[in-house]
CSV table of C-alpha atoms in Angstrom, one decimal:
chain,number,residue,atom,x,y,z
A,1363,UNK,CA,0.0,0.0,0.0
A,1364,UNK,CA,1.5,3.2,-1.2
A,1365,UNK,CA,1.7,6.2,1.5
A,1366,UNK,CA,-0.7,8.4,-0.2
A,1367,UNK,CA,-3.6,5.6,0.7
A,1368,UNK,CA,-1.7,5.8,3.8
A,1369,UNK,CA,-2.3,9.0,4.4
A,1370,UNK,CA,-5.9,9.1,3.0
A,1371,UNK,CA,-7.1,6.3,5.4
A,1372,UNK,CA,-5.0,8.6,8.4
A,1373,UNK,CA,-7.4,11.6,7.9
A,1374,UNK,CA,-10.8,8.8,8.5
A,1375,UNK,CA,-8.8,7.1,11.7
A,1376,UNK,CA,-11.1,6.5,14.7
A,1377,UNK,CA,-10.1,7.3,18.4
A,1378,UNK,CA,-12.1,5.9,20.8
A,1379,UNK,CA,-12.6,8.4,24.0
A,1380,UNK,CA,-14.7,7.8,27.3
A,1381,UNK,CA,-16.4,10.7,28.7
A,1382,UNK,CA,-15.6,11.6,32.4
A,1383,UNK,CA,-18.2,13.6,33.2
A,1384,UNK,CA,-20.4,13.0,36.1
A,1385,UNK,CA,-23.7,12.0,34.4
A,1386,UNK,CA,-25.7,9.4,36.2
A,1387,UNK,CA,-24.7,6.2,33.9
A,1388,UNK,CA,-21.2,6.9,32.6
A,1389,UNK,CA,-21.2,4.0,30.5
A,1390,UNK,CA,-19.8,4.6,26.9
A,1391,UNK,CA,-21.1,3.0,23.8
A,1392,UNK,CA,-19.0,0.5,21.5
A,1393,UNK,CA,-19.8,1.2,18.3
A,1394,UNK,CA,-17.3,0.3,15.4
A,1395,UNK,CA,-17.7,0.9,12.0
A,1396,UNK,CA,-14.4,-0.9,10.3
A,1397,UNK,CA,-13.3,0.8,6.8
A,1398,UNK,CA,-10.9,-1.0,4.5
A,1399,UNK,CA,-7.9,1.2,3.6
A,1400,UNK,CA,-8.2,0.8,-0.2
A,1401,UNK,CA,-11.0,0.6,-2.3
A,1402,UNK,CA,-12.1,-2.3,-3.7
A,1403,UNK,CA,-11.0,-1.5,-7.7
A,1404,UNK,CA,-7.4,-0.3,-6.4
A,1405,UNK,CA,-6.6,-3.3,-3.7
A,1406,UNK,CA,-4.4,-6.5,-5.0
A,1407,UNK,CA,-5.7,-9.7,-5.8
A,1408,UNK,CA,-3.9,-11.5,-3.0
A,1409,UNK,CA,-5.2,-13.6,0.0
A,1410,UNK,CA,-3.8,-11.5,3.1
A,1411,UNK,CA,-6.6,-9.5,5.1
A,1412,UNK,CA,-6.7,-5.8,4.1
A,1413,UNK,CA,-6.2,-3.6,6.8
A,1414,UNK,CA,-8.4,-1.5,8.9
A,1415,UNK,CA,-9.1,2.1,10.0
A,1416,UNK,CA,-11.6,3.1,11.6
A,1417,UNK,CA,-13.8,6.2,10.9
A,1418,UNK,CA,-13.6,9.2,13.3
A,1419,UNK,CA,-16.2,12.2,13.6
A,1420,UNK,CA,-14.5,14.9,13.8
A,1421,UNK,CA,-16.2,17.4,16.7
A,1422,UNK,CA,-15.3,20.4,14.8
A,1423,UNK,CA,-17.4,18.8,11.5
A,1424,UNK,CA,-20.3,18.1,13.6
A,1425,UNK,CA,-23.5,19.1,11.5
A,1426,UNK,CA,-25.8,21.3,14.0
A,1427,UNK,CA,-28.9,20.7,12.9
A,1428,UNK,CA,-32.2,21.6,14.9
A,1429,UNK,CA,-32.0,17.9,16.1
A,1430,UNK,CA,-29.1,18.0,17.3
A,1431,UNK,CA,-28.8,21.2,19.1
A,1432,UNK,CA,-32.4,20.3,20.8
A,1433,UNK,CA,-30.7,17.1,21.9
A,1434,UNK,CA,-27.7,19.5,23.4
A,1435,UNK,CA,-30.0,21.6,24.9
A,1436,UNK,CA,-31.8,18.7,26.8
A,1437,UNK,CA,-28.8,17.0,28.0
A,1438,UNK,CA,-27.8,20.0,29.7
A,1439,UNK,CA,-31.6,20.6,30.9
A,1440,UNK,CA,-31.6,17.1,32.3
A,1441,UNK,CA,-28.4,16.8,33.5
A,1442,UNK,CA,-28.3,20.7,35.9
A,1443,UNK,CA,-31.9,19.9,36.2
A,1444,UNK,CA,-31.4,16.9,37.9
A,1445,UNK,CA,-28.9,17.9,40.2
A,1446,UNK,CA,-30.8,20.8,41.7
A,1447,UNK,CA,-33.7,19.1,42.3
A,1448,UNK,CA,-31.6,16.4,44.4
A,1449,UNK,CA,-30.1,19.5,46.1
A,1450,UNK,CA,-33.7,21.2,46.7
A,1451,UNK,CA,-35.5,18.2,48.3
A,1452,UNK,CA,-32.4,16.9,49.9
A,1453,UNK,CA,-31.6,19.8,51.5
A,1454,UNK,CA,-34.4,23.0,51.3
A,1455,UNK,CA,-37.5,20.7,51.3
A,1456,UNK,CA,-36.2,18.7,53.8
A,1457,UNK,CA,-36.4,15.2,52.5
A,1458,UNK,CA,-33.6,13.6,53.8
A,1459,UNK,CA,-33.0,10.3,52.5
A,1460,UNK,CA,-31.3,10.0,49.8
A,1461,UNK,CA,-30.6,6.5,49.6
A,1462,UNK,CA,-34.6,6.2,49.1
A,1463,UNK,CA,-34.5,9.5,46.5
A,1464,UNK,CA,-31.9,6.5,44.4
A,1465,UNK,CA,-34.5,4.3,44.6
A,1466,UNK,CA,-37.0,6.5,43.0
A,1467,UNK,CA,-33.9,6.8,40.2
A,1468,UNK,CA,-33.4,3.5,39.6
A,1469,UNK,CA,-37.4,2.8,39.6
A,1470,UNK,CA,-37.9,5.3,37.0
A,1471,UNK,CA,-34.7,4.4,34.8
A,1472,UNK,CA,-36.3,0.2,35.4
A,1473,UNK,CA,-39.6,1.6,34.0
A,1474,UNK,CA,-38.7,3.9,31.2
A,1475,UNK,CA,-35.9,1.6,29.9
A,1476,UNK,CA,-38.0,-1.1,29.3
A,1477,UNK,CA,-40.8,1.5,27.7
A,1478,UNK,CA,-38.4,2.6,25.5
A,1479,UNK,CA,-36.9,-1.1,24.8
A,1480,UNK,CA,-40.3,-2.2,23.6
A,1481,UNK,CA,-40.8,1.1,21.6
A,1482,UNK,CA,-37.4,-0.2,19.7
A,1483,UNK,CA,-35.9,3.4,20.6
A,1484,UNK,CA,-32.7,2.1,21.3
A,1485,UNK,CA,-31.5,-1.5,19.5
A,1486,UNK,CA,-32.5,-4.2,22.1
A,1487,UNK,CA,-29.1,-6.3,23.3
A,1488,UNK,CA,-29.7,-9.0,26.2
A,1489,UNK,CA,-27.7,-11.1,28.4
A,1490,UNK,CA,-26.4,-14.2,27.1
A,1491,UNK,CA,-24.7,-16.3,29.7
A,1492,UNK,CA,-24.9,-16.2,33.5
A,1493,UNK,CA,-21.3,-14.8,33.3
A,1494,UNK,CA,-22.6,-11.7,32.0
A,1495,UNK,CA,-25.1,-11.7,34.5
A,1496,UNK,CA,-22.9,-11.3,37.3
A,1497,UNK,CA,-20.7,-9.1,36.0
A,1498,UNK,CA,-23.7,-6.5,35.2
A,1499,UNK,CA,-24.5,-7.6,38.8
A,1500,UNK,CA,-21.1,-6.2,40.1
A,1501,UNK,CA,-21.2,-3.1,38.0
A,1502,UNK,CA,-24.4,-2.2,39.1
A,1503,UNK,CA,-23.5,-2.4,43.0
A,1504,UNK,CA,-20.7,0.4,42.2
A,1505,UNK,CA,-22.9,2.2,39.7
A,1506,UNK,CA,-25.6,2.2,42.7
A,1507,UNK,CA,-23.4,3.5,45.5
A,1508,UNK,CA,-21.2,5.9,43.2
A,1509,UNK,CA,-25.3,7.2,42.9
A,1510,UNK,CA,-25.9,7.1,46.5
A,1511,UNK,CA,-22.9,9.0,47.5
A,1512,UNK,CA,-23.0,11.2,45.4
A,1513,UNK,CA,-26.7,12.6,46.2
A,1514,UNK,CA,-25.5,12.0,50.1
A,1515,UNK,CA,-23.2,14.6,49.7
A,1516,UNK,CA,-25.7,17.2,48.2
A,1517,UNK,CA,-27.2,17.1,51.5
A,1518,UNK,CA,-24.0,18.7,53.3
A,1519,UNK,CA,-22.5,20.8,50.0
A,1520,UNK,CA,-23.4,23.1,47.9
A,1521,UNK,CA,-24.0,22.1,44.0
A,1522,UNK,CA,-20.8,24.4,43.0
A,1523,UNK,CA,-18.0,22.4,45.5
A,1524,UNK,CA,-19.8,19.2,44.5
A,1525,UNK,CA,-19.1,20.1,41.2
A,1526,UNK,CA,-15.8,20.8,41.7
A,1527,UNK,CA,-14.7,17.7,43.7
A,1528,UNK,CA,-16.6,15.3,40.6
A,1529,UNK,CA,-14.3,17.4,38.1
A,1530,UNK,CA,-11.7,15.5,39.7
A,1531,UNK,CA,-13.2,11.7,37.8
A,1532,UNK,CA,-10.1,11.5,35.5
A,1533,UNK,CA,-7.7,11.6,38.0
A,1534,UNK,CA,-8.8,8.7,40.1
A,1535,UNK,CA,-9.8,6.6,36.3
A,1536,UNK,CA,-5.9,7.3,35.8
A,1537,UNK,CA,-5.2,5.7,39.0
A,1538,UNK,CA,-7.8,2.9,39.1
A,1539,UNK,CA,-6.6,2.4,35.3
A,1540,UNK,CA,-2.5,2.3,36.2
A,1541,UNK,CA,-3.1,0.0,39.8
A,1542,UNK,CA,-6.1,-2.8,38.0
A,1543,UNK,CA,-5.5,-2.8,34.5
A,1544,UNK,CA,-1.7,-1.8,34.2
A,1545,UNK,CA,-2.1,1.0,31.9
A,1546,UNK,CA,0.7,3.6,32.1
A,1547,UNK,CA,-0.2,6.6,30.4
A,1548,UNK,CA,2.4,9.5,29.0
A,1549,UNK,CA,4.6,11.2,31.4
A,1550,UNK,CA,2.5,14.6,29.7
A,1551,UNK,CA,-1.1,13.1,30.6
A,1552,UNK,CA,0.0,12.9,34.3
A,1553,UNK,CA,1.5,15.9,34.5
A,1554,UNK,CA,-2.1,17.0,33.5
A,1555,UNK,CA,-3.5,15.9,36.2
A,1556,UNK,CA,-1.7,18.2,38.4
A,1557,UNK,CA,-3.7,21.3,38.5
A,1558,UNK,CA,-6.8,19.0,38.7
A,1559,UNK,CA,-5.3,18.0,42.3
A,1560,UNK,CA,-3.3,21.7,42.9
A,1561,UNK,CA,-7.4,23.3,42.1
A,1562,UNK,CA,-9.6,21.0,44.3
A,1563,UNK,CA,-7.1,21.5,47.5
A,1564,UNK,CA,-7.6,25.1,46.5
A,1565,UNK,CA,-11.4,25.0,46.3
A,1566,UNK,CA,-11.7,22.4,49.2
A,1567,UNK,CA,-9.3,24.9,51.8
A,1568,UNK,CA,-11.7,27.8,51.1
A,1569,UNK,CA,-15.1,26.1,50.5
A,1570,UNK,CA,-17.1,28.4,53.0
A,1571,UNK,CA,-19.6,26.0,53.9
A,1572,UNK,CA,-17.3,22.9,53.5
A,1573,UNK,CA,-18.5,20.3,55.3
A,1574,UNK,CA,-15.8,16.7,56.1
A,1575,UNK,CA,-18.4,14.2,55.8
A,1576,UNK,CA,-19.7,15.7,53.0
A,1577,UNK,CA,-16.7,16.0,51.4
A,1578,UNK,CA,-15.4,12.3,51.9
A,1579,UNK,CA,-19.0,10.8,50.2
A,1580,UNK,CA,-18.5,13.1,46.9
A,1581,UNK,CA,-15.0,12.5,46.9
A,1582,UNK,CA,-16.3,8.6,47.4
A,1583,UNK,CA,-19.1,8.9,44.7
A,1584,UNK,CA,-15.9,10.8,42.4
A,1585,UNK,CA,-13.8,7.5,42.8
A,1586,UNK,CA,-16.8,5.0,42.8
A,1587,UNK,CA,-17.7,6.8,38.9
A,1588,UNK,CA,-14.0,6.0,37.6
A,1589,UNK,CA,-14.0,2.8,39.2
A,1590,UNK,CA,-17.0,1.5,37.8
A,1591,UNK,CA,-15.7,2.6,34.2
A,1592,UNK,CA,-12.4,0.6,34.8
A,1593,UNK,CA,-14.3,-2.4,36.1
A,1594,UNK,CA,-16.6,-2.0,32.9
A,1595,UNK,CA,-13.5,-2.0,30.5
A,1596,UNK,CA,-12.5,-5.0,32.3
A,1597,UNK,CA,-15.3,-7.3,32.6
A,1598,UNK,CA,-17.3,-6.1,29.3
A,1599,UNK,CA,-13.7,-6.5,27.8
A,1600,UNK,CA,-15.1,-9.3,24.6
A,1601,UNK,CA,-17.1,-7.8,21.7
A,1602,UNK,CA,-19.8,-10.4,22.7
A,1603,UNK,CA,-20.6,-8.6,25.7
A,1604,UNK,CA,-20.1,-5.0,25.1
A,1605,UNK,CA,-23.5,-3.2,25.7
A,1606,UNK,CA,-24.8,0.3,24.9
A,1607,UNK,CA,-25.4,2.8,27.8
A,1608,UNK,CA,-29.2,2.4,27.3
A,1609,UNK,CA,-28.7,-1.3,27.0
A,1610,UNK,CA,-26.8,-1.5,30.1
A,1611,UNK,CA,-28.7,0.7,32.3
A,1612,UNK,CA,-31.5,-1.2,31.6
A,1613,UNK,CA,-30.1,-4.2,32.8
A,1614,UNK,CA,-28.2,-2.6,35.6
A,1615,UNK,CA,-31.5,-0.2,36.9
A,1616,UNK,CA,-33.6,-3.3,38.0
A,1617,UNK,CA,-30.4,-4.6,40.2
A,1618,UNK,CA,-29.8,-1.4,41.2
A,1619,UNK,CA,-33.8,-1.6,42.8
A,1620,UNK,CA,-33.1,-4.8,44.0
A,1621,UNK,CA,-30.1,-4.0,46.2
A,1622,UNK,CA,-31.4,-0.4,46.9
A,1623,UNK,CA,-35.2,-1.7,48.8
A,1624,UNK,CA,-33.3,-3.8,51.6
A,1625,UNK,CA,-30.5,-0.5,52.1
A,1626,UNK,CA,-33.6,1.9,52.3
A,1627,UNK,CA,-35.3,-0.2,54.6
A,1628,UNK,CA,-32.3,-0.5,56.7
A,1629,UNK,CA,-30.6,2.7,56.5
A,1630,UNK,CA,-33.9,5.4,56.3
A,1631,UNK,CA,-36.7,2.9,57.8
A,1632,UNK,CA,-38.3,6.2,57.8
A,1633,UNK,CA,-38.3,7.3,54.2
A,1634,UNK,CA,-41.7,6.3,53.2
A,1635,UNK,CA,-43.8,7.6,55.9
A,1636,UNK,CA,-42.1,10.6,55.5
A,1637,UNK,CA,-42.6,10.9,52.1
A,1638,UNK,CA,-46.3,9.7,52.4
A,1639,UNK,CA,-46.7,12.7,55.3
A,1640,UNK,CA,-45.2,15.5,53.1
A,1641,UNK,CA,-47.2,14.1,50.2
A,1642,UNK,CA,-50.4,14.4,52.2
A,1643,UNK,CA,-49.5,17.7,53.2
A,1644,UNK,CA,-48.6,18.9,49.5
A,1645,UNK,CA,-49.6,17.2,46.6
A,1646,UNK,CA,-46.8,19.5,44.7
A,1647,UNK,CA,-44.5,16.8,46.6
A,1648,UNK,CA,-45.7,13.6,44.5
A,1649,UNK,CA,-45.2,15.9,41.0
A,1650,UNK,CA,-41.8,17.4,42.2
A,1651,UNK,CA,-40.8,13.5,43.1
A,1652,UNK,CA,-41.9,11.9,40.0
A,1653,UNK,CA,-40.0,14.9,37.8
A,1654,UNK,CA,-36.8,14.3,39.5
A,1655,UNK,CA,-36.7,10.4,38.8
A,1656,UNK,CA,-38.1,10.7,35.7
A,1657,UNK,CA,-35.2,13.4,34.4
A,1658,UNK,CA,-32.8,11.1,36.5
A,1659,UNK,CA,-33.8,8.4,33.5
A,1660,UNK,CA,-33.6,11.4,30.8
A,1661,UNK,CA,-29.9,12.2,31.8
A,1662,UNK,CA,-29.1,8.4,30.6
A,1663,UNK,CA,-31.1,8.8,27.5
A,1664,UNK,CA,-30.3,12.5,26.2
A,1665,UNK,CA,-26.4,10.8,27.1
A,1666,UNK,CA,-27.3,8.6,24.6
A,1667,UNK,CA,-28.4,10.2,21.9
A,1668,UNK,CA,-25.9,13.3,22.0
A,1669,UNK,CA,-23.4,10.8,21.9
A,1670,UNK,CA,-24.6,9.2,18.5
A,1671,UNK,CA,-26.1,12.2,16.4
A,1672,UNK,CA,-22.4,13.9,17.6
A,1673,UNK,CA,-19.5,11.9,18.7
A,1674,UNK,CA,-18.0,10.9,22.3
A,1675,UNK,CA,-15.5,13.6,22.1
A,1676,UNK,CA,-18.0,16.2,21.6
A,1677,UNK,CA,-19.9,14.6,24.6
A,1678,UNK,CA,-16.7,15.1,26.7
A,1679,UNK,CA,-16.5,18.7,26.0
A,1680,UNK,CA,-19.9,19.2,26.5
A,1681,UNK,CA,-19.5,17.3,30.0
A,1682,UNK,CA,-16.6,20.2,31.0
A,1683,UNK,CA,-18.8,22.6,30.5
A,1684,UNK,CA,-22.0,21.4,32.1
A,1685,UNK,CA,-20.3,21.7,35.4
A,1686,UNK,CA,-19.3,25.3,35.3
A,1687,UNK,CA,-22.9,26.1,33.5
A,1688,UNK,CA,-24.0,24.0,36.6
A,1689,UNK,CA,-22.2,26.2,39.4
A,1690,UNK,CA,-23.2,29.4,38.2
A,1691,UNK,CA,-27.5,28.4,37.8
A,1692,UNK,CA,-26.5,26.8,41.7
A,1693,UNK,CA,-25.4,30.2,42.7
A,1694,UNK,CA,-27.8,32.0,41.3
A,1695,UNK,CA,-30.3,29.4,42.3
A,1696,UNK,CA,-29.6,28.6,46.2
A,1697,UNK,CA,-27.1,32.1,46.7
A,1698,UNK,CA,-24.9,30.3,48.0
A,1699,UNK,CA,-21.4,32.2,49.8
A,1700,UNK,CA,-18.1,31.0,47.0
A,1701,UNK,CA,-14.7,32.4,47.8
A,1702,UNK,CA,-12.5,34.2,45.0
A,1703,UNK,CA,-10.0,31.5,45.6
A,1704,UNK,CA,-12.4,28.0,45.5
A,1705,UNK,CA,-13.7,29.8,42.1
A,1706,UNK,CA,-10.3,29.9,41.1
A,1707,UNK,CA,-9.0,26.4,42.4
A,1708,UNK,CA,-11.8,25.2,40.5
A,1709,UNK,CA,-11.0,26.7,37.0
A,1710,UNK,CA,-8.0,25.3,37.7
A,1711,UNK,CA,-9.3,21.7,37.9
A,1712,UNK,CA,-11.3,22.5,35.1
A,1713,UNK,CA,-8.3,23.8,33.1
A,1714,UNK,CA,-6.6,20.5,34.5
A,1715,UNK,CA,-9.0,18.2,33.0
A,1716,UNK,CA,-9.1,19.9,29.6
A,1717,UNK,CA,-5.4,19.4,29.7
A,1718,UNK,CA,-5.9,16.0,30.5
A,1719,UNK,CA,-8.7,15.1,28.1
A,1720,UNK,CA,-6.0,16.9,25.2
A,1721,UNK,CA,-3.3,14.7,26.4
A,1722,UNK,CA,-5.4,11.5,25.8
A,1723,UNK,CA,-6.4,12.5,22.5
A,1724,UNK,CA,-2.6,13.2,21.6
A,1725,UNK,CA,-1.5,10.2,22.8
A,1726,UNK,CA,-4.3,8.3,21.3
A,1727,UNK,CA,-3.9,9.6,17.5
A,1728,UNK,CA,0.2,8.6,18.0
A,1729,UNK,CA,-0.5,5.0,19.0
A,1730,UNK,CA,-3.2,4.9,16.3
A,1731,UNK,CA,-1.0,5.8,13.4
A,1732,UNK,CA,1.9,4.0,14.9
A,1733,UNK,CA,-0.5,0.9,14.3
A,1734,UNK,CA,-1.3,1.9,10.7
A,1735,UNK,CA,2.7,2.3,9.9
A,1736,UNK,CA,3.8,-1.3,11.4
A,1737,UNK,CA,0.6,-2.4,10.0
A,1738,UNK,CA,2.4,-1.2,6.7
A,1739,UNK,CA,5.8,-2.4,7.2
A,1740,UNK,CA,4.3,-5.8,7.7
A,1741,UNK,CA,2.0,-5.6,4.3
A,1742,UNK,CA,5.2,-4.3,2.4
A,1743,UNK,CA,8.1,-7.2,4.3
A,1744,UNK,CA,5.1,-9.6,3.3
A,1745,UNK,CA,5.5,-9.3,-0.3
A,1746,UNK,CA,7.6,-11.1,-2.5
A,1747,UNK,CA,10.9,-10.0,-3.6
């Protein structure tokens, strides 16, 4: 194969990225659509397998049509949205359970997955061995408590330092990834994640209503998200078993229920009758409840579908974003006190993780092309002399 097919096939390559940001289902979606290098009327008769690139969307080509801006507009509805209402009943209504709020969730995402399942939204993908089943099973304990946690901690922070603690995702998935799955990345990339440490300590030392508990549950549900999408990579490793988010939430959502009744019943025995009494008192209660799970299962979805009328890079940026967007509507929203120097330790996390997330993409287009060359070498040693 001559280099100017090389370098053709170069400008379609694919890199696959996973989004960090700290939506309720992180889970990314495997889609591959394999290219051959050469066209069919140029390639050599011959018997070896052709090589193969894979397609990339480029963010900066991404046609924004009405569809697809609508579907930016309501991930970022759904994903702020949900977050302050967590915050409002958790901590200015005065619902305090928010293992029992996750259970409403997870209700909600079990109902609505299935809706859209049988309304062949989303292609349908099932279990297929009981090997499977557990390892869904495992992810969704973690997916479930990195949930938990994290609304736990709205009850004792405010939305902006929550925000600013989950910003901190990619450095724990760079340390989950290097201790379980033996992935070293560049010496660059973890230099990246510098300022995402050097802003948090910042934020965290002049939080004005930081609170320790709360601060060790986000920091908890932070590390729960990356862990879960390490043990995803690991155990959903086989293309047999790799599942779309929608697909996997589906299956994970009615685990999720089944683990979350005995915790509630343990942990806020009092959930229900509280709810029921607050319900009695204002019917707005029921409504307010019901909207909150059911944009809980709209975060998941709009995820979803973002992620395929755009691309998973442009998901990623979007995701840096949402949690500055979300801080300011907080602050406006709840007035609460921020500092000059936790709004500037958290720009520098954000500026950390945009760092971080350009450090990946670098690395990942090297080792890609790197590929395509040996790939190459090995076509053109492979030929007779």
């Amino acid at each position: 194969m001559g280099r100017r097919d090389l370098s053709k096939a170069q400008e379609g390559e694919h890199f696959d990225y996973t989004s960090d940001s700290s939506s309720l289902s992180d889970a990314g979606s495997y889609v591959h659509i394999p290219l051959s290098l050469e066209s069919p009327s140029r390639r050599a008769p011959t018997s070896r397998p052709a090589v193969k690139a894979y397609p990339r969307k480029q963010a900066s080509s991404v046609s924004m049509e009405p569809l697809t801006l609508f579907l930016i507009f309501a991930w970022y509805t759904s994903n702020i949205g949900v977050l302050l209402l967590n915050k409002y009943l958790l901590s200015i209504y005065g619902f305090k359970y928010p293992v029992f709020l996750t259970l409403c969730h997870m209700v909600a995402c079990s109902l609505l997955s299935y809706l859209v399942s049988l309304m062949k939204l989303v292609p349908r993908q099932g279990i297929k061995s009981k090997q499977q089943f557990f390892k869904i099973s495992v992810l969704a304990v973690v997916f479930c408590g990195s949930v938990v946690c994290g609304n736990v901690s709205l009850r004792y922070l405010p939305v902006s330092f929550n925000q600013a603690v989950g910003a901190t995702t990619p450095f724990f998935t760079a340390i989950f990834s290097a201790l379980i799955m033996r992935k070293i990345e560049s010496v660059n990339t973890y230099l990246a994640l510098v300022p995402v440490v050097v802003g948090i300590i910042l934020a965290s030392g002049t939080e004005p209503l930081f609170h320790m508990f709360g601060f060790i549950v986000c920091v908890s549900a932070t590390a729960a998200r990356a862990f879960k999408s390490v043990l995803q990579a690991i155990l959903l490793a086989s293309e047999a078993e790799k599942l779309n988010s929608m697909n996997l939430l589906m299956l994970m959502a009615p685990i999720s229920v089944a683990a979350l009744v005995p915790a509630t019943m343990v942990l806020e025995p009092g959930a229900l009758s509280k709810a029921s009494e607050l319900a009695s008192k204002n019917g707005g209660f029921i409504l307010l409840l019901l909207l909150n799970s059911v944009t809980a299962y709209f975060v998941n979805l709009t995820n979803f579908l973002v992620t395929k009328h755009t691309s998973a890079l442009t998901l990623q940026v979007l995701g840096n974003a949402k949690g500055v967007v979300a801080t300011v509507v907080s602050i406006l929203l709840f007035r609460n006190p921020v500092s000059t120097a936790g709004m500037i330790g958290y720009t520098i996390t954000v500026f950390g993780v945009i760092l971080y997330s350009e450090s990946k993409k670098h690395n990942s287009k090297l080792m890609t092309k790197q590929k395509m060359l040996d790939a190459e070498r090995s076509e053109e040693s492979s030929l007779p002399k």
